Structure formats: C-alpha cells, structure tokens
Short mmCIF file of C-alpha atoms in Angstrom, two decimals:
data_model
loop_
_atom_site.label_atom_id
_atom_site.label_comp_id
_atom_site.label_asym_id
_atom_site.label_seq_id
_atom_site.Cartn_x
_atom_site.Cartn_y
_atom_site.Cartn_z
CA UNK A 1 4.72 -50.69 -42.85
CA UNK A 2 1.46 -51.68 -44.77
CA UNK A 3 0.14 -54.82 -44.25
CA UNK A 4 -1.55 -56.01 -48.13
CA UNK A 5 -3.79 -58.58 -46.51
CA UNK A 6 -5.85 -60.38 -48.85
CA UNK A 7 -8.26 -62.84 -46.62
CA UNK A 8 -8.27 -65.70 -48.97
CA UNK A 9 -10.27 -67.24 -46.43
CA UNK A 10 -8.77 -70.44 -46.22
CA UNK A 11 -6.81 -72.59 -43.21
CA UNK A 12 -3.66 -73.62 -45.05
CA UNK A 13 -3.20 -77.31 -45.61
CA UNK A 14 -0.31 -79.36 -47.27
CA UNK A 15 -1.74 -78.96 -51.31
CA UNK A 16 1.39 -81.67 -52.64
CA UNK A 17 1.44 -85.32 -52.96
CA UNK A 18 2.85 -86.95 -49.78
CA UNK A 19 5.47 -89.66 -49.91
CA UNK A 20 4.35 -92.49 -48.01
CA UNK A 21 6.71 -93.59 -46.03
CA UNK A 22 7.19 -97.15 -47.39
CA UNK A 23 10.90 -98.63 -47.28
CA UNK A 24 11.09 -97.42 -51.11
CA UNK A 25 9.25 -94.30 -50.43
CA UNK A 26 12.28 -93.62 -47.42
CA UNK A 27 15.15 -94.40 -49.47
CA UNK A 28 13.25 -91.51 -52.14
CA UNK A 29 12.82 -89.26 -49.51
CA UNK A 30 16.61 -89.91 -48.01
CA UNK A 31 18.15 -88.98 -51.69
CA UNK A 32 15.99 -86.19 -52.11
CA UNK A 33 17.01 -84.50 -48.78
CA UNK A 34 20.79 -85.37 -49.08
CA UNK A 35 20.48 -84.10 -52.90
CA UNK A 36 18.77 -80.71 -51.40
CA UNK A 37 21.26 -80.23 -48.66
CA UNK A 38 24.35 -80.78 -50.98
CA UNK A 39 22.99 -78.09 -53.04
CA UNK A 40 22.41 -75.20 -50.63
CA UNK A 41 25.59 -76.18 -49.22
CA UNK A 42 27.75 -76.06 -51.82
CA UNK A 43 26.32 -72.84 -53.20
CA UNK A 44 25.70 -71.49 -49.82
CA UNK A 45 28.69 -72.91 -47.94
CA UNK A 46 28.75 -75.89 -44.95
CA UNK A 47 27.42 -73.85 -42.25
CA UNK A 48 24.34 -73.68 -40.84
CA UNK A 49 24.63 -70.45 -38.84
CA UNK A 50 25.87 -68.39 -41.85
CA UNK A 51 23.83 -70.14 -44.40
CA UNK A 52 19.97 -69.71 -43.55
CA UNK A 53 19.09 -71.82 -46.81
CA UNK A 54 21.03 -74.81 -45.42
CA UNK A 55 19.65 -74.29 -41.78
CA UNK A 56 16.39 -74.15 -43.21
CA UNK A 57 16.39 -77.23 -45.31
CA UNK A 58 18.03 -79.46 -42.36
CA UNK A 59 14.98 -78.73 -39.86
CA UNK A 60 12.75 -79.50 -42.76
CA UNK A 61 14.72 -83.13 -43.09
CA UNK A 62 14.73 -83.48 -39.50
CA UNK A 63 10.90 -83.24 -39.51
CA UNK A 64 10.62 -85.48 -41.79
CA UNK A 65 12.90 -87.95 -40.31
CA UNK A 66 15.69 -87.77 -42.14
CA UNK A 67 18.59 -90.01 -40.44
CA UNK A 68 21.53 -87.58 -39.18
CA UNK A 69 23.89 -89.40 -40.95
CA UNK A 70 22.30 -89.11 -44.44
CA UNK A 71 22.60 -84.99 -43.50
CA UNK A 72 26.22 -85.02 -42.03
CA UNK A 73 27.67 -87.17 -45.28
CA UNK A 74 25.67 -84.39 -47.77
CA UNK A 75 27.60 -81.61 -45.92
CA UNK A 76 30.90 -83.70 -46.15
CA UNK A 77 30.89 -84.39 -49.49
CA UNK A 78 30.71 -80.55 -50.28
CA UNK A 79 33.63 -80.51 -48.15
CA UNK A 80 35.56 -83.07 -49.74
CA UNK A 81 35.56 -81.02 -52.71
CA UNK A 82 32.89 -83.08 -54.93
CA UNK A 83 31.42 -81.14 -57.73
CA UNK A 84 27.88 -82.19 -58.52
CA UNK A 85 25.77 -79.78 -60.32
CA UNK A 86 21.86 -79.69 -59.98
CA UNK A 87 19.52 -77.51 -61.45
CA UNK A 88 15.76 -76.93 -59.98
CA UNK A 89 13.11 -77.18 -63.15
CA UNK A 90 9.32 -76.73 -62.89
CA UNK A 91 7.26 -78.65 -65.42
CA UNK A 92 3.40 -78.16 -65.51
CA UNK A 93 0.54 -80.77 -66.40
CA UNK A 94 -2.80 -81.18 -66.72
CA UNK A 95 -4.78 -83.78 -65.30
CA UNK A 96 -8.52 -84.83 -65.91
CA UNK A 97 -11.27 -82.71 -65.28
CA UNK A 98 -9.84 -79.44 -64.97
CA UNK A 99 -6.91 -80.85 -62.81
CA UNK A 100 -3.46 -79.49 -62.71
CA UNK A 101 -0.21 -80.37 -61.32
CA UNK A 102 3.28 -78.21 -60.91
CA UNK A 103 5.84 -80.62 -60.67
CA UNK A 104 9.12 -79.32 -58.99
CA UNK A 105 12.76 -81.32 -59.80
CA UNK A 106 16.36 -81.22 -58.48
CA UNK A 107 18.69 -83.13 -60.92
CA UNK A 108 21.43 -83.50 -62.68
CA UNK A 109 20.24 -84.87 -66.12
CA UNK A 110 17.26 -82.97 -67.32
CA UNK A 111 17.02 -84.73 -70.46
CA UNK A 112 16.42 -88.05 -67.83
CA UNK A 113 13.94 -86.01 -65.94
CA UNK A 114 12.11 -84.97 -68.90
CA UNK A 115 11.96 -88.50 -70.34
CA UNK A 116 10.75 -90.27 -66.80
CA UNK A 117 8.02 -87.23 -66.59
CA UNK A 118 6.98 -88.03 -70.02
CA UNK A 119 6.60 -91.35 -69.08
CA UNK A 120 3.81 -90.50 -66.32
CA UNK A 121 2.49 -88.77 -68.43
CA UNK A 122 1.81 -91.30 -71.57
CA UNK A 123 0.75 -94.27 -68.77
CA UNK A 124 -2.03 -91.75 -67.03
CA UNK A 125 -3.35 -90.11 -70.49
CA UNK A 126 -2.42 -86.70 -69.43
CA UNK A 127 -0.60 -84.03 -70.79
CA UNK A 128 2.28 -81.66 -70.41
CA UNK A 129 1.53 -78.05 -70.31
CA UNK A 130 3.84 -75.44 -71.77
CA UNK A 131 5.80 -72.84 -69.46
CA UNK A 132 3.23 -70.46 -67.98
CA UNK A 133 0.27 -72.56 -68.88
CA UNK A 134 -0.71 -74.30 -65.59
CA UNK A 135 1.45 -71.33 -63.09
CA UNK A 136 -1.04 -68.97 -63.37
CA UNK A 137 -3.42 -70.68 -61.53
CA UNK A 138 -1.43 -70.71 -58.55
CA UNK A 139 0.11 -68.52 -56.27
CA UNK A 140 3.73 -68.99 -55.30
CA UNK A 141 3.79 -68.13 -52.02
CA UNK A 142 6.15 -68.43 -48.75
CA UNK A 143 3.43 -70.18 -45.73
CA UNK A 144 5.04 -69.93 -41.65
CA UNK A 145 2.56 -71.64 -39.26
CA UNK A 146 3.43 -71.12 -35.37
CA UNK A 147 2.07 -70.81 -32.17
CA UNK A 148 2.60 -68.42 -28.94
CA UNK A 149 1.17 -65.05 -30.76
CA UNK A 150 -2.24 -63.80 -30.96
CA UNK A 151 -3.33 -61.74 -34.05
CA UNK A 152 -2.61 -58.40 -33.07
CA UNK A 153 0.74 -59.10 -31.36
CA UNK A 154 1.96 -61.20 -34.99
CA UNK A 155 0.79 -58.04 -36.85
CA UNK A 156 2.75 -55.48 -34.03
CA UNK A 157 5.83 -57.83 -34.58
CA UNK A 158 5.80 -57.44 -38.55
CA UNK A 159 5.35 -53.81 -38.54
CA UNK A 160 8.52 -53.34 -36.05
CA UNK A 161 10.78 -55.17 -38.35
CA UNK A 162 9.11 -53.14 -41.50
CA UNK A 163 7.97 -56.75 -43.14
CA UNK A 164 4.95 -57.30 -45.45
CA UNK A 165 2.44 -60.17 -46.19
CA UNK A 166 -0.10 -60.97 -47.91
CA UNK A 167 -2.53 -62.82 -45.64
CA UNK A 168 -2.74 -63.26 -41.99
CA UNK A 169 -4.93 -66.57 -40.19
CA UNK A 170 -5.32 -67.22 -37.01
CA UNK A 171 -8.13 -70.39 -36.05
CA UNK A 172 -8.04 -71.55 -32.28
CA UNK A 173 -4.21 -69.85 -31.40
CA UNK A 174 -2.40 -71.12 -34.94
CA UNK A 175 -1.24 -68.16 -36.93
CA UNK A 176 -0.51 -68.54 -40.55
CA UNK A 177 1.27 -65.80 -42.46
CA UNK A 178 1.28 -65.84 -46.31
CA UNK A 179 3.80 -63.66 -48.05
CA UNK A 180 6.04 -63.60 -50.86
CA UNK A 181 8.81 -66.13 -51.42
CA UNK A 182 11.62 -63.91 -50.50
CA UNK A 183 10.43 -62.64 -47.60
CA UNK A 184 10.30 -66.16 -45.76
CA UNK A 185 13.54 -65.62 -43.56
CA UNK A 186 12.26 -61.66 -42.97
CA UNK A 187 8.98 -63.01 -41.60
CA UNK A 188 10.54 -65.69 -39.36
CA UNK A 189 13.00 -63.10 -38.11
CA UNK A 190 10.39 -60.85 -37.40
CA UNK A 191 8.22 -63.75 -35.26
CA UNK A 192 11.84 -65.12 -33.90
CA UNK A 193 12.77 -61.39 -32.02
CA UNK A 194 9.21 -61.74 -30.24
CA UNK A 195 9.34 -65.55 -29.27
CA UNK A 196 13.36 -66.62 -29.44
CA UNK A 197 13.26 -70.08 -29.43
CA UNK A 198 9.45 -70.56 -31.27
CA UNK A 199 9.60 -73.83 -33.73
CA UNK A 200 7.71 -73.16 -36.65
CA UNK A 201 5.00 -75.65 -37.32
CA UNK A 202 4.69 -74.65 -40.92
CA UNK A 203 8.02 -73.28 -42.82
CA UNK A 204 7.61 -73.89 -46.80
CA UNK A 205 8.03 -71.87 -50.43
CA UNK A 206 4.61 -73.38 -51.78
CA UNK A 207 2.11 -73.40 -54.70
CA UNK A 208 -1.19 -72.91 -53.76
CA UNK A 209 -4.16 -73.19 -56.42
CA UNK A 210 -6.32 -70.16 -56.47
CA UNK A 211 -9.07 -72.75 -57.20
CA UNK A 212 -9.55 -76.43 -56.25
CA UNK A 213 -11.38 -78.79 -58.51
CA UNK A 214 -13.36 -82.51 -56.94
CA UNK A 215 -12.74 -85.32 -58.99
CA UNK A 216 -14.41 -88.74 -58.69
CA UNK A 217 -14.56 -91.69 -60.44
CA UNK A 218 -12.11 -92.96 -63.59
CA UNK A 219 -10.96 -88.99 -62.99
CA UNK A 220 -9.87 -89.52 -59.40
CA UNK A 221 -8.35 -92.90 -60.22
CA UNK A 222 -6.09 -91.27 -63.01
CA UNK A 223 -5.25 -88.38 -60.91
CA UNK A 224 -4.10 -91.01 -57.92
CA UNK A 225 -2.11 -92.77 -60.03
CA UNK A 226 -0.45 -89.98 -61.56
CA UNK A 227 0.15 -89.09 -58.31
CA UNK A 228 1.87 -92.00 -57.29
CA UNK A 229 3.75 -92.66 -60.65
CA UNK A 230 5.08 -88.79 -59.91
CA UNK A 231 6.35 -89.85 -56.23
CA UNK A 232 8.76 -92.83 -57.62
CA UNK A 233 10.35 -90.22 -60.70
CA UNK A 234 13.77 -89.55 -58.96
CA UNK A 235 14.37 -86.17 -59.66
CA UNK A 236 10.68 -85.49 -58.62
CA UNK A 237 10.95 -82.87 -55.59
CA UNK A 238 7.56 -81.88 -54.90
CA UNK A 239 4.23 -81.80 -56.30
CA UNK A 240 1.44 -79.14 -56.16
CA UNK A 241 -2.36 -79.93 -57.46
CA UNK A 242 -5.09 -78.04 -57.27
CA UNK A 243 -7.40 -81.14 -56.58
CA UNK A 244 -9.26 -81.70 -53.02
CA UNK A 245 -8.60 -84.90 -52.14
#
C-alpha cells in the first residue's frame, strides 16, 4: 500500500456550527438524530451488526446524548412498516468577508427547506451560491481521532489491511487520520484489528476549508447570526464554514 500523505499541517477541530444545547436546541438535535437513524435504517435495514451506517450513526447520537428511547422508536417505526422518504441536499452560501458556509439537510420537503434557507439568507444579507461555487474550497473528507497507537504502529496497521489516507497527525498520543469519505469504515477496521475494543474519539464525513478567513466586527456579527438562524432551520443537518471563530 502507498500512503498519499499530504501534511496539511493542521490539528483537526470541529469546523460546523454547534447546537447549543438549550431545551429548543435538544428537541432539534433529538429530531435530527431520530430523522438520521430512520433513514439508514430503512435503507440499510434495523440492525446494527449488519448495517455499519446505522451502527455508526447511533454511537454518534449516543455521544451526543441522544435519549435511548428517541433511538429505539426511530428503529421501530422502520419496523412497523412506515414509509418516510428523505433526501440529503447540500446548499452553499456566502457570508461576509470572504466567508462561506456548506449547509447539509435531511428532509422530506425540499421546496420547505429551500424556502426556510432562503429566509436566513434575506434576514443576514447573504447570498446563496450556485452548485459547485462554494465546494471547491473545501475538502470532503472522512476524519477518525483515537488513542492507544503511536505513529508508526497506525501507519503498520493501514498498510496490513491495504488502506489509504491522505494525512496522518499525531500531537501528544492523539492520532488523526484523514482519508476519503468511503474509506471511513476501511480505516476504522484497519485501527479496530490492532486495538479491538478502541472508541474512536473522532468518527465524522466532514468539510474542511482549505483556507480559513477572521472576521470581526458588523462581519462577525452577521456571520453569528447566520449561524444561529441556520441551527433553528429544521431540515438543517450540519453546517461547515471556513471562518475561525
């Protein structure tokens, strides 16, 4: 195998807006998770140990929280036969200042998500970017954070299961692998048959700007409160910026 490392030289950090986790902000969160979960399950199937998108996704809501009920009722309602279709859009913005946001959605009414985005949009003064126009900034990338491996023996463990990435970090014992979106489950497999029952500290399918802009000022308070406006959309899944904050 050949590793293609790039040294980006950065320490990965969280680059999307963060629901706070006001009562509101919670009951977002909660409907955004049991959205998720019905989706990978129903397209996936129920269980966890044959569906790796589905055991994936119900860590990540664990993690965060997520009550086990809100979980066990999105798995049951696949089973109960309900048929709720969602489709995953990515709408691009800029900001002020050179600022940029990728806005990721799960819903089922795209002409509602467009017209709530839109809304943000007109009450911040920014604007909506056409396909293409903001992505290319960024690279869409799969990030696994862990600990219990030194450099070397991360790379050895890679190059026995034949997997590639792009970038390997490693700052006081915390490795952080960058690699392609599709090779996410490949590179945790790969870490898993050294260290069997490792938790990941850092599992995501991210956006991360090739460049990061400062803002200050009017600029910053614009950018904030698109921000926030983004966090109460409902379809709103995640957002990526490319702004230091």
């Amino acid at each position: 195998m050949k590793l293609d490392i790039q040294l980006f030289g950065r320490a990965y950090e969280v680059r999307k807006a963060s629901i706070q986790k006001t009562g509101a902000a919670k009951a977002k969160l909660y409907s955004m998770y049991a959205r998720e979960i019905y989706d990978v399950a129903k397209k996936g199937g129920t269980d966890p140990v044959s569906n790796a998108s589905l055991k994936r996704i119900i860590e990540r809501a664990k993690k965060e929280q997520v009550p086990g009920d809100i979980i066990k009722r999105a798995i049951e309602k696949v089973n109960s036969g309900a048929d709720e279709t969602y489709q995953h859009t990515t709408y691009e913005m800029f900001g002020p200042a050179g600022s940029t946001l990728v806005i990721e959605c799960l819903t089922d009414n795209l002409n509602r998500s467009i017209s709530d985005l839109r809304a943000v949009v007109n009450k911040c003064h920014i604007k909506m970017g056409a396909q293409g126009s903001v992505l290319f900034n960024y690279d869409h990338l799969c990030v696994v954070g862990f600990v219990g491996l030194d450099e070397e023996a991360t790379m050895d463990a890679l190059i026995e299961k034949d997997v590639d990435v792009d970038d390997i970090e490693c700052e006081e014992g915390n490795i952080t692998l960058y690699g392609k979106p599709q090779d996410l489950y490949n590179i945790k497999e790969a870490i898993v048959a050294k260290i069997p029952n490792i938790e990941f500290d850092i599992d995501e399918i991210t956006y991360i700007p090739k460049e990061k802009v400062t803002l200050s000022g009017e600029d910053l308070e614009i950018f904030n409160r698109a921000l926030t406006l983004l966090d109460e959309v409902e379809d709103v899944q995640h957002v990526y910026h490319n702004v230091d904050l």
